[in-house]
Amino acid sequence: MPTLTISEILISLIQHVGLIVATGFLLLTLSPLESIGFRHPHLHTRFFQILFFGLFGIIGTYSGWEIMGSIANLRAMGVVTAGLFGGPIVGLGAGLIAGAHRVLIDIGGFTAIPCGLATLCEGVAAGLISTRMGDRFNWPVAALIAGLGEGFHMLLVLGLSRPFDQALSLVQVITIPMIFGNALGAGLFIYTIKMIFDYRERQDSHQAETLLQIVGNTVGYLRDGLTPVSADATARIIHAYYPVAAVSITSTDNVLTHVGEGSDHHSSGIPIQTRLTQAVIHTGKPRFKQGQSAIGCPNPQCPFTGAAVVPLYQKDRLVGTLIFYGSKEMPLTQTGFKIVKGLAGLFANQLELEAIQVQSRMLAHAEIRRLQAQINPHFLFNALNTIAAFCRTRPDDARKLILDLARYTRKNLDPAGTHITLAEEMAQVRAYLAIEKARFGNRIQVTRTIDEQALSWPIPALLIQPLVENAVQHGISEMESGGRIDISAEITNGSLSICVSDNGVGIPGERLSTLMDPGDMAHRTDRIGLANCHQRLIQLYGPSYGLNLFSTPGCGTTVTCIIPADKADTAGSDRRFNDNMAFGKSKAVNGRAC
């Protein structure tokens, strides 16, 4: 092979950099390799990353040129990217794979050992630097590490390779091409991955916003269960918000509604016709198919070319399916499949609300529904407005708020029972406060003092969160300077003591005396959460266990309650709400104490 000049080697390596980066881009945008993002660092994802970047280290070796018994290569761009992206473990693993490969393909070669050792060191060094700087997508740092790493590589060749004269001649030829080529390659590789991730984050944010819009508009319908009326309203909302050829909702036997194309033969009230939907009902597993034959519609003129069918569950019972259809004009993609699966999961939570009406321990059913109606719509719309604003200016915070809102909504719509643990209720409170603090910023300061032994204590669901919401909406938000909310829970004398206090505007004395009056609730829309919580405690544990309310205008408000241990799981299970249920005398006095 004729001897190449430095410029020829450099040009060749730069060309190969483009090919390697393009290959990485294609692989990272294909399923299932697109999952290399691995937001959760599980063991199997780390293993996959090691194999992925180790493979690119090997490709970097084969993309080089044989020079003087060695290889001018681009191996470092793969292992440096591995370390920066995945940390020391991934950098070490990828370095081992690529370095060992370099040694094995040239056993006894005079540069095999220093080349393999340098590759390993570059991967580990990039991983350690990544943990220090906390930014795995910093392409200038990637280029710098690769350049310095290849400089160290050249020193190892000079120090370990013999004969020295041959090593020196080799280093003089390949140093500049390898330093520049690997630096350029690592920087481009990291930058390409960053672009892919940014695109996916924007896509995920848009999908989440679409889901929240749909759920926010359908929540009122699906609370009535899966009926033709609720299904039709839900399908029309979905079709209005998401571009899809048609939306169908079925029971386990019949089509409840069909909105969009194909309504001439996919009509409401008829038995399920498509084989794909029948298969999903039979297996209980979601399916996404392309092609008319795969859908299995008996009508030869059916316009649909794709379908995503997802089962709908109410608890563990399959009650129907949610279907997205695609056509030639509006083809259905994997994104649509993800959307329909996400909606089905959220709708399942909403459908489970129907079970509240048949749970004997969910007392004062009408009041519970009124409490949720007070909490969910106003809070949801405010939260969506906040998230929408953040999507433009602070997308990272918007993603976090979407997750907080999803956790909050999921728990609010979960009718698992009349009681949950204090830890679960505090998780709900944290999700609520995360969104409210995004709205009000530093105007809301929160302190929590929770006895760890009390975290497993069963308490009525939606007990503390409405008290915190009351402190935010009626105490702190009305003060320009903001204020502080203190939440505490401790076990005293065999019972759980809960206290929520704020230093807000307080409650006037004349208002305080009627706040817990059940006769006044029907004519009031504000602070209904306090009265509702008070009534539920009375019904569960007796008239001596209602809320204790203390307030001083201009100083703040404190709400306390006691959850007894011997009654937490059983009290009130056989009681029913009726007009004769005594609301109990509210312990509302002037002054603040906690």
Coordinates of C-alpha atoms in Angstrom, one line a residue:
M1 CA 0.0 0.0 0.0
P2 CA 1.5 3.4 -1.0
T3 CA 2.4 5.7 1.9
L4 CA -0.3 8.4 2.5
T5 CA 0.4 12.0 3.4
I6 CA -0.9 13.7 6.5
S7 CA -3.4 15.7 4.5
E8 CA -4.7 12.5 2.7
I9 CA -5.1 10.7 6.0
L10 CA -6.9 13.7 7.5
I11 CA -9.3 14.1 4.5
S12 CA -10.1 10.4 4.6
L13 CA -10.8 10.3 8.3
I14 CA -13.1 13.4 8.0
Q15 CA -15.1 11.6 5.3
H16 CA -15.4 8.6 7.5
V17 CA -16.5 10.8 10.4
G18 CA -19.5 11.9 8.3
L19 CA -20.4 8.3 7.5
I20 CA -20.2 7.1 11.1
V21 CA -22.2 10.0 12.5
A22 CA -24.9 9.4 9.8
T23 CA -25.0 5.7 10.7
G24 CA -25.5 6.7 14.3
F25 CA -28.2 9.1 13.5
L26 CA -30.1 6.5 11.5
L27 CA -29.8 3.8 14.2
L28 CA -30.9 6.2 17.0
T29 CA -34.0 7.2 15.1
L30 CA -35.1 3.7 14.4
S31 CA -37.2 1.6 16.8
P32 CA -36.2 -0.2 19.1
L33 CA -32.8 1.5 19.1
E34 CA -34.5 4.8 19.7
S35 CA -34.9 3.7 23.3
I36 CA -31.2 4.3 23.9
G37 CA -32.2 7.5 25.7
F38 CA -32.9 5.5 28.8
R39 CA -34.3 8.1 31.2
H40 CA -34.1 5.4 33.9
P41 CA -30.6 4.0 34.3
H42 CA -31.5 0.3 34.6
L43 CA -28.9 -2.4 34.2
H44 CA -30.1 -3.7 30.9
T45 CA -30.1 -0.2 29.4
R46 CA -26.5 0.3 30.5
F47 CA -25.6 -3.0 29.0
F48 CA -27.2 -1.9 25.7
Q49 CA -25.4 1.4 25.7
I50 CA -22.0 -0.4 26.2
L51 CA -22.7 -2.7 23.2
F52 CA -23.9 0.2 21.1
F53 CA -21.0 2.5 21.6
G54 CA -18.5 -0.4 21.7
L55 CA -19.7 -1.3 18.3
F56 CA -19.1 2.2 17.1
G57 CA -15.6 2.0 18.5
I58 CA -15.0 -1.1 16.4
I59 CA -16.5 0.7 13.4
G60 CA -14.0 3.5 14.1
T61 CA -11.1 1.0 13.9
Y62 CA -12.2 -0.4 10.5
S63 CA -12.8 3.1 9.1
G64 CA -9.1 3.9 9.5
W65 CA -6.1 3.4 7.2
E66 CA -3.2 1.0 7.7
I67 CA 0.0 3.0 8.2
M68 CA 3.4 1.6 8.9
G69 CA 2.0 -1.6 10.6
S70 CA -0.6 0.4 12.6
I71 CA -4.0 1.9 11.9
A72 CA -4.9 5.6 11.8
N73 CA -8.5 5.3 13.1
L74 CA -11.6 7.0 14.6
R75 CA -12.0 4.6 17.5
A76 CA -11.9 7.3 20.2
M77 CA -15.0 9.2 18.9
G78 CA -17.2 6.2 19.9
V79 CA -15.7 5.5 23.3
V80 CA -15.5 9.2 24.3
T81 CA -19.1 9.6 23.4
A82 CA -19.9 6.5 25.5
G83 CA -18.3 7.9 28.5
L84 CA -19.8 11.4 28.3
F85 CA -23.3 10.0 27.5
G86 CA -23.4 7.0 29.8
G87 CA -20.9 7.7 32.6
P88 CA -17.8 5.8 33.8
I89 CA -19.4 2.3 33.6
V90 CA -20.6 2.8 30.0
G91 CA -17.2 4.4 29.0
L92 CA -15.3 1.6 30.6
G93 CA -17.4 -1.1 28.9
A94 CA -17.3 0.5 25.5
G95 CA -13.5 1.1 25.9
L96 CA -13.0 -2.6 26.8
I97 CA -14.9 -3.8 23.8
A98 CA -13.2 -1.5 21.3
G99 CA -9.8 -1.7 22.9
A100 CA -9.9 -5.5 23.2
H101 CA -11.0 -5.7 19.6
R102 CA -8.0 -3.6 18.5
V103 CA -5.6 -5.9 20.3
L104 CA -7.2 -9.1 19.0
I105 CA -7.1 -8.1 15.4
D106 CA -3.4 -7.3 15.6
I107 CA -2.0 -9.7 18.2
G108 CA 1.7 -9.1 18.5
G109 CA 1.4 -5.8 16.5
F110 CA 3.9 -3.2 17.7
T111 CA 1.2 -0.7 18.6
A112 CA -1.6 -3.1 19.6
I113 CA -1.1 -2.8 23.4
P114 CA -0.8 1.0 23.6
C115 CA -3.7 1.5 21.2
G116 CA -6.0 -0.8 23.2
L117 CA -4.9 0.8 26.5
A118 CA -5.4 4.3 25.2
T119 CA -9.0 3.4 24.1
L120 CA -9.8 2.1 27.5
C121 CA -8.4 5.2 29.3
E122 CA -10.3 7.5 27.0
G123 CA -13.7 5.9 27.8
V124 CA -13.1 5.9 31.5
A125 CA -11.8 9.5 31.5
A126 CA -14.8 10.8 29.5
G127 CA -17.1 9.0 32.0
L128 CA -15.4 10.5 35.0
I129 CA -15.5 14.0 33.5
S130 CA -19.2 13.5 32.7
T131 CA -20.0 12.9 36.3
R132 CA -18.2 16.0 37.3
M133 CA -19.8 18.4 34.9
G134 CA -23.3 16.8 34.8
D135 CA -23.9 17.6 31.1
R136 CA -23.6 14.6 28.9
F137 CA -24.4 16.6 25.7
N138 CA -21.6 19.1 25.8
W139 CA -20.0 18.7 22.3
P140 CA -17.1 21.1 22.8
V141 CA -16.0 19.1 25.9
A142 CA -16.4 15.9 23.8
A143 CA -14.1 17.3 21.1
L144 CA -11.6 18.4 23.7
I145 CA -11.5 15.1 25.5
A146 CA -11.1 13.2 22.3
G147 CA -8.3 15.5 21.2
L148 CA -6.4 15.2 24.5
G149 CA -7.1 11.5 24.6
E150 CA -5.5 11.0 21.2
G151 CA -2.5 13.1 22.3
F152 CA -2.2 10.7 25.3
H153 CA -2.5 7.9 22.8
M154 CA 0.4 9.1 20.8
L155 CA 2.5 9.3 24.0
L156 CA 1.7 5.7 24.9
V157 CA 2.7 4.6 21.4
L158 CA 6.1 6.4 21.9
G159 CA 6.5 5.0 25.3
L160 CA 5.5 1.4 24.8
S161 CA 6.0 0.6 21.1
R162 CA 9.3 -0.8 19.8
P163 CA 11.3 -0.2 17.8
F164 CA 11.2 3.4 18.9
D165 CA 12.3 4.8 15.5
Q166 CA 9.3 3.2 13.8
A167 CA 7.0 4.4 16.5
L168 CA 8.3 7.9 16.1
S169 CA 7.9 7.9 12.4
L170 CA 4.3 6.6 12.8
V171 CA 3.4 9.3 15.4
Q172 CA 4.7 12.0 13.1
V173 CA 2.4 11.0 10.4
I174 CA -0.9 10.1 12.2
T175 CA -0.9 12.5 15.2
I176 CA -2.6 15.5 13.5
P177 CA -5.2 13.4 11.5
M178 CA -6.2 11.3 14.5
I179 CA -6.4 14.2 17.0
F180 CA -8.4 16.3 14.6
G181 CA -10.5 13.5 13.2
N182 CA -11.5 12.0 16.6
A183 CA -12.1 15.4 18.1
L184 CA -14.4 16.4 15.2
G185 CA -16.1 13.0 15.3
A186 CA -16.8 13.0 19.1
G187 CA -18.1 16.5 19.0
L188 CA -20.4 15.7 16.0
F189 CA -21.6 12.5 17.5
I190 CA -22.5 14.1 20.8
Y191 CA -24.2 17.0 19.0
T192 CA -26.2 14.6 16.8
I193 CA -27.4 12.7 19.8
K194 CA -28.4 16.0 21.5
M195 CA -30.4 17.1 18.5
I196 CA -32.3 13.7 18.5
F197 CA -33.0 14.0 22.2
D198 CA -34.2 17.6 21.9
Y199 CA -36.5 16.6 19.2
R200 CA -37.9 13.7 21.2
E201 CA -38.4 15.9 24.2
R202 CA -40.3 18.5 22.2
Q203 CA -42.4 15.6 20.7
D204 CA -43.0 14.1 24.1
S205 CA -44.0 17.5 25.5
H206 CA -46.5 18.1 22.7
Q207 CA -47.9 14.6 23.2
A208 CA -48.3 15.2 26.9
E209 CA -50.0 18.5 26.3
T210 CA -52.4 16.9 23.9
L211 CA -53.2 14.1 26.4
L212 CA -53.8 16.7 29.1
Q213 CA -56.1 18.7 26.9
I214 CA -58.1 15.6 26.0
V215 CA -58.3 14.3 29.5
G216 CA -59.2 17.7 30.9
N217 CA -62.2 17.9 28.5
T218 CA -63.3 14.3 28.8
V219 CA -63.0 13.9 32.6
G220 CA -66.6 14.9 33.2
Y221 CA -68.0 12.4 30.7
L222 CA -66.1 9.2 31.7
R223 CA -67.0 9.6 35.3
D224 CA -70.4 8.4 34.3
G225 CA -68.9 5.1 33.1
L226 CA -68.5 3.7 29.6
T227 CA -71.9 4.4 28.0
P228 CA -72.8 5.3 24.4
V229 CA -73.3 8.9 25.5
S230 CA -70.0 9.3 27.4
A231 CA -68.2 7.3 24.7
D232 CA -69.5 9.5 21.9
A233 CA -68.6 12.7 23.7
T234 CA -65.1 11.4 24.4
A235 CA -64.5 10.2 20.8
R236 CA -65.6 13.6 19.4
I237 CA -63.2 15.4 21.8
I238 CA -60.3 13.2 20.8
H239 CA -61.0 13.6 17.1
A240 CA -61.1 17.4 17.5
Y241 CA -57.7 17.5 19.3
Y242 CA -55.7 14.8 17.5
P243 CA -55.4 14.4 13.7
V244 CA -56.6 10.9 13.0
A245 CA -58.9 9.5 10.4
A246 CA -61.4 8.1 12.9
V247 CA -61.9 7.3 16.5
S248 CA -64.0 4.4 17.8
I249 CA -64.9 3.3 21.3
T250 CA -66.4 -0.1 21.8
S251 CA -67.7 -2.3 24.7
T252 CA -66.7 -5.9 24.7
D253 CA -69.5 -6.7 22.2
N254 CA -70.7 -3.6 20.4
V255 CA -69.4 -0.4 18.8
L256 CA -70.5 2.4 21.2
T257 CA -69.4 5.2 18.9
H258 CA -67.5 5.9 15.8
V259 CA -66.4 9.5 14.8
G260 CA -64.7 10.3 11.5
E261 CA -64.2 8.4 8.2
G262 CA -65.9 5.1 7.6
S263 CA -69.1 6.0 9.5
D264 CA -71.2 4.3 6.8
H265 CA -70.3 0.8 8.0
H266 CA -68.5 1.4 11.3
S267 CA -71.7 2.7 12.9
S268 CA -72.7 2.9 16.6
G269 CA -74.7 0.1 18.1
I270 CA -73.6 -2.7 15.8
P271 CA -71.6 -5.7 16.9
I272 CA -67.8 -5.5 16.6
Q273 CA -66.8 -6.4 13.0
T274 CA -63.0 -6.0 12.7
R275 CA -60.9 -9.1 13.5
L276 CA -58.2 -6.8 15.0
T277 CA -60.6 -5.4 17.6
Q278 CA -61.9 -8.9 18.4
A279 CA -58.3 -10.1 18.9
V280 CA -57.6 -7.3 21.4
I281 CA -60.7 -8.1 23.4
H282 CA -59.7 -11.7 23.4
T283 CA -56.1 -11.2 24.5
G284 CA -56.4 -8.0 26.4
K285 CA -53.3 -6.6 24.8
P286 CA -52.9 -3.5 22.6
R287 CA -52.1 -3.9 18.9
F288 CA -51.0 -1.7 16.1
K289 CA -51.4 -3.0 12.5
Q290 CA -51.0 -1.6 9.0
G291 CA -52.9 -2.8 6.0
Q292 CA -56.6 -3.5 5.4
S293 CA -56.1 -7.3 5.7
A294 CA -54.5 -6.9 9.1
I295 CA -57.4 -4.8 10.3
G296 CA -59.9 -7.4 9.1
C297 CA -62.9 -5.2 8.2
P298 CA -65.5 -7.2 6.2
N299 CA -66.3 -4.2 4.1
P300 CA -64.1 -4.2 0.9
Q301 CA -64.6 -0.4 0.6
C302 CA -63.3 0.4 4.0
P303 CA -60.9 3.4 3.8
F304 CA -58.7 2.4 6.7
T305 CA -55.1 1.4 6.1
G306 CA -54.0 1.3 9.8
A307 CA -55.5 0.8 13.2
A308 CA -54.3 1.0 16.8
V309 CA -56.6 -0.8 19.2
V310 CA -56.0 -0.6 23.0
P311 CA -58.1 -2.3 25.7
L312 CA -60.0 -0.2 28.3
Y313 CA -60.0 -1.5 31.8
Q314 CA -61.9 -0.7 34.9
K315 CA -59.7 -1.9 37.6
D316 CA -58.8 -5.4 36.3
R317 CA -61.9 -5.9 34.2
L318 CA -61.8 -5.3 30.5
V319 CA -64.8 -3.1 29.6
G320 CA -64.1 -2.1 26.0
T321 CA -61.5 -0.7 23.5
L322 CA -60.3 2.6 22.3
I323 CA -59.4 2.6 18.6
F324 CA -57.5 5.1 16.3
Y325 CA -57.9 4.5 12.5
G326 CA -55.6 5.8 9.8
S327 CA -56.3 6.2 6.1
K328 CA -54.2 7.0 3.0
E329 CA -54.9 10.7 3.5
M330 CA -54.2 10.6 7.3
P331 CA -51.8 7.6 7.9
L332 CA -51.5 6.3 11.4
T333 CA -48.0 6.2 12.9
Q334 CA -46.2 4.9 16.0
T335 CA -46.8 8.3 17.6
G336 CA -50.5 7.8 17.3
F337 CA -50.2 4.3 18.9
K338 CA -48.4 5.9 21.8
I339 CA -51.1 8.6 22.2
V340 CA -53.9 6.0 22.2
K341 CA -52.1 3.9 24.7
G342 CA -51.6 6.9 27.0
L343 CA -55.2 7.9 26.7
A344 CA -56.4 4.4 27.4
G345 CA -54.4 4.4 30.6
L346 CA -55.8 7.8 31.7
F347 CA -59.3 6.8 30.7
A348 CA -59.0 3.6 32.8
N349 CA -58.3 5.8 35.8
Q350 CA -61.4 7.9 35.0
L351 CA -63.5 4.9 34.5
E352 CA -62.5 3.6 37.9
L353 CA -64.3 6.6 39.5
E354 CA -67.5 4.8 38.8
A355 CA -66.5 2.2 41.4
I356 CA -66.6 4.9 44.0
Q357 CA -70.4 4.7 44.0
V358 CA -70.4 1.0 45.0
Q359 CA -67.7 1.2 47.7
S360 CA -69.4 1.1 51.1
R361 CA -66.6 2.9 52.8
M362 CA -66.7 5.9 50.5
L363 CA -68.9 8.0 52.6
A364 CA -70.9 11.1 51.6
H365 CA -70.7 10.3 47.9
A366 CA -72.2 13.5 46.6
E367 CA -69.8 15.6 48.8
I368 CA -66.8 13.6 47.5
R369 CA -67.8 14.3 43.9
R370 CA -68.4 17.9 44.7
L371 CA -64.9 18.2 46.3
Q372 CA -63.3 16.7 43.3
A373 CA -65.3 18.9 41.0
Q374 CA -63.9 21.9 43.0
I375 CA -60.4 20.7 42.9
N376 CA -59.9 19.2 39.5
P377 CA -61.3 21.6 36.8
H378 CA -60.0 24.9 38.3
F379 CA -56.6 23.5 39.3
L380 CA -56.3 21.6 36.0
F381 CA -57.0 24.6 33.9
N382 CA -54.6 26.8 35.9
A383 CA -51.9 24.1 35.7
L384 CA -52.4 23.7 31.9
N385 CA -52.0 27.5 31.4
T386 CA -48.9 27.5 33.5
I387 CA -47.4 24.5 31.6
A388 CA -48.4 26.1 28.2
A389 CA -46.5 29.2 29.2
F390 CA -43.5 27.2 30.4
C391 CA -43.4 25.2 27.1
R392 CA -42.3 28.4 25.3
T393 CA -39.8 29.7 27.8
R394 CA -38.8 26.9 30.2
P395 CA -39.4 23.6 28.5
D396 CA -37.5 21.5 31.1
D397 CA -39.7 22.9 33.8
A398 CA -42.7 22.3 31.7
R399 CA -41.8 18.6 31.4
K400 CA -41.4 18.3 35.1
L401 CA -44.8 20.0 35.7
I402 CA -46.5 17.7 33.3
L403 CA -45.2 14.7 35.3
D404 CA -46.4 16.3 38.5
L405 CA -49.8 17.0 37.0
A406 CA -50.0 13.5 35.7
R407 CA -49.2 12.1 39.2
Y408 CA -51.7 14.5 40.8
T409 CA -54.5 13.6 38.3
R410 CA -53.8 9.9 38.5
K411 CA -54.1 9.9 42.3
N412 CA -57.2 12.1 42.3
L413 CA -58.9 9.8 39.9
D414 CA -57.9 6.6 41.7
P415 CA -60.8 5.2 43.7
A416 CA -58.7 2.4 45.3
G417 CA -60.5 2.9 48.7
T418 CA -61.6 5.3 51.3
H419 CA -58.2 5.3 53.0
I420 CA -54.6 5.7 51.7
T421 CA -51.4 6.0 53.7
L422 CA -50.0 9.3 54.9
A423 CA -47.1 8.8 52.5
E424 CA -49.4 8.6 49.5
E425 CA -51.3 11.7 50.6
M426 CA -48.1 13.6 51.0
A427 CA -47.0 12.6 47.5
Q428 CA -50.2 14.1 46.3
V429 CA -49.5 17.2 48.2
R430 CA -46.0 17.5 46.8
A431 CA -47.3 17.1 43.2
Y432 CA -50.0 19.8 43.9
L433 CA -47.4 22.2 45.5
A434 CA -45.0 21.7 42.6
I435 CA -47.5 23.1 40.2
E436 CA -48.7 25.9 42.5
K437 CA -45.1 27.0 43.2
A438 CA -44.5 27.1 39.4
R439 CA -47.5 29.6 39.3
F440 CA -46.6 31.7 42.3
G441 CA -42.8 31.3 42.4
N442 CA -41.2 32.3 45.7
R443 CA -44.4 33.7 47.0
I444 CA -45.1 30.2 48.5
Q445 CA -42.7 28.8 51.1
V446 CA -43.5 25.4 52.5
T447 CA -42.1 23.5 55.4
R448 CA -42.9 19.8 56.2
T449 CA -42.4 18.1 59.5
I450 CA -43.5 14.5 59.1
D451 CA -42.8 11.7 61.6
E452 CA -41.4 8.9 59.6
Q453 CA -43.2 6.3 61.7
A454 CA -46.5 8.0 60.7
L455 CA -46.0 7.6 56.9
S456 CA -47.7 4.2 56.8
W457 CA -50.7 5.5 58.9
P458 CA -54.0 5.1 57.0
I459 CA -55.9 8.4 56.5
P460 CA -59.0 9.3 54.4
A461 CA -58.0 10.0 50.8
L462 CA -58.0 13.7 49.8
L463 CA -57.7 15.0 53.4
I464 CA -54.5 17.0 53.6
Q465 CA -54.3 18.2 49.9
P466 CA -57.6 20.2 50.2
L467 CA -56.3 21.8 53.4
V468 CA -53.1 22.8 51.6
E469 CA -55.1 24.1 48.6
N470 CA -57.2 26.2 50.9
A471 CA -54.1 27.7 52.5
V472 CA -52.7 28.5 49.0
Q473 CA -55.9 29.9 47.4
H474 CA -57.5 31.7 50.3
G475 CA -54.5 32.5 52.5
I476 CA -51.2 33.0 50.6
S477 CA -52.3 33.9 47.1
E478 CA -54.1 37.0 48.3
M479 CA -50.9 38.5 49.7
E480 CA -48.6 40.3 47.3
S481 CA -45.6 39.3 49.4
G482 CA -46.7 35.6 49.6
G483 CA -46.3 33.6 52.7
R484 CA -45.5 30.3 54.4
I485 CA -47.4 27.0 54.8
D486 CA -46.4 24.6 57.5
I487 CA -47.4 20.9 57.3
S488 CA -46.8 18.6 60.2
A489 CA -47.9 15.1 61.2
E490 CA -46.9 13.1 64.3
I491 CA -48.1 10.2 66.4
T492 CA -49.2 11.4 69.8
N493 CA -51.0 9.3 72.4
G494 CA -51.7 6.5 69.9
S495 CA -53.3 8.8 67.3
L496 CA -52.1 10.7 64.3
S497 CA -52.1 14.5 64.7
I498 CA -52.1 16.5 61.5
C499 CA -51.7 20.3 61.3
V500 CA -51.7 22.6 58.2
S501 CA -51.1 26.3 59.0
D502 CA -50.3 29.4 57.0
N503 CA -49.5 33.0 57.8
G504 CA -51.9 34.4 55.2
V505 CA -54.7 36.8 55.4
G506 CA -56.8 34.8 57.8
I507 CA -60.5 34.4 58.1
P508 CA -62.8 37.1 59.5
G509 CA -64.5 36.1 62.8
E510 CA -68.1 36.4 61.4
R511 CA -67.1 34.1 58.5
L512 CA -65.3 31.7 60.8
S513 CA -68.4 31.0 62.9
T514 CA -70.4 29.7 59.8
L515 CA -67.6 28.1 57.8
M516 CA -68.4 24.6 58.9
D517 CA -72.2 25.0 59.0
P518 CA -73.7 22.3 56.7
G519 CA -76.7 24.5 56.0
D520 CA -74.3 27.1 54.6
M521 CA -72.5 24.8 52.2
A522 CA -75.3 24.6 49.7
H523 CA -75.1 28.4 49.1
R524 CA -71.3 28.6 49.0
T525 CA -68.6 27.9 46.3
D526 CA -65.5 28.9 48.3
R527 CA -63.7 26.8 50.9
I528 CA -66.0 23.9 50.2
G529 CA -62.9 21.6 50.7
L530 CA -62.7 22.4 54.4
A531 CA -66.3 21.7 55.0
N532 CA -66.2 18.5 53.0
C533 CA -63.1 17.2 54.9
H534 CA -64.7 18.1 58.2
Q535 CA -67.9 16.2 57.3
R536 CA -66.0 13.1 56.1
L537 CA -64.0 13.0 59.4
I538 CA -67.2 13.2 61.4
Q539 CA -68.8 10.4 59.5
L540 CA -65.8 8.2 59.7
Y541 CA -64.8 8.6 63.3
G542 CA -67.5 10.5 65.1
P543 CA -68.4 14.0 66.0
S544 CA -65.3 14.6 68.2
Y545 CA -62.9 14.0 65.2
G546 CA -63.8 16.9 62.9
L547 CA -61.5 19.6 61.8
N548 CA -60.3 22.1 64.4
L549 CA -60.0 25.6 62.8
F550 CA -58.1 28.5 64.3
S551 CA -57.7 31.8 62.5
T552 CA -56.8 35.5 63.1
P553 CA -57.4 38.1 60.4
G554 CA -54.1 39.3 59.1
C555 CA -52.1 36.6 60.9
G556 CA -53.1 33.3 59.2
T557 CA -55.1 30.1 59.7
T558 CA -54.4 26.8 61.3
V559 CA -56.3 23.6 60.7
T560 CA -55.8 20.4 62.8
C561 CA -57.3 17.0 63.0
I562 CA -56.8 13.7 64.8
I563 CA -56.9 10.3 63.1
P564 CA -57.4 7.5 65.7
A565 CA -55.5 4.3 65.3
D566 CA -58.3 1.9 66.4
K567 CA -60.8 3.4 64.0
A568 CA -58.6 4.2 61.0
D569 CA -59.5 1.1 59.0
T570 CA -62.9 0.2 60.2
A571 CA -64.8 3.2 61.5
G572 CA -67.7 4.3 59.4
S573 CA -67.6 1.4 57.0
D574 CA -71.3 0.6 57.4
R575 CA -72.6 4.1 57.7
R576 CA -74.5 5.9 55.0
F577 CA -74.9 9.6 54.3
N578 CA -78.4 10.9 55.0
D579 CA -80.1 14.1 55.9
N580 CA -80.1 13.2 59.6
M581 CA -76.3 12.8 59.8
A582 CA -75.2 15.4 62.3
F583 CA -72.5 17.6 60.9
G584 CA -71.0 18.0 64.3
K585 CA -70.1 21.2 66.1
S586 CA -67.1 22.8 64.4
K587 CA -64.3 23.8 66.7
A588 CA -63.6 27.2 65.2
V589 CA -62.2 29.8 67.4
N590 CA -60.1 32.9 67.1
G591 CA -56.4 32.7 67.4
R592 CA -53.8 30.4 65.9
A593 CA -52.2 27.3 67.4
C594 CA -50.6 24.2 66.1

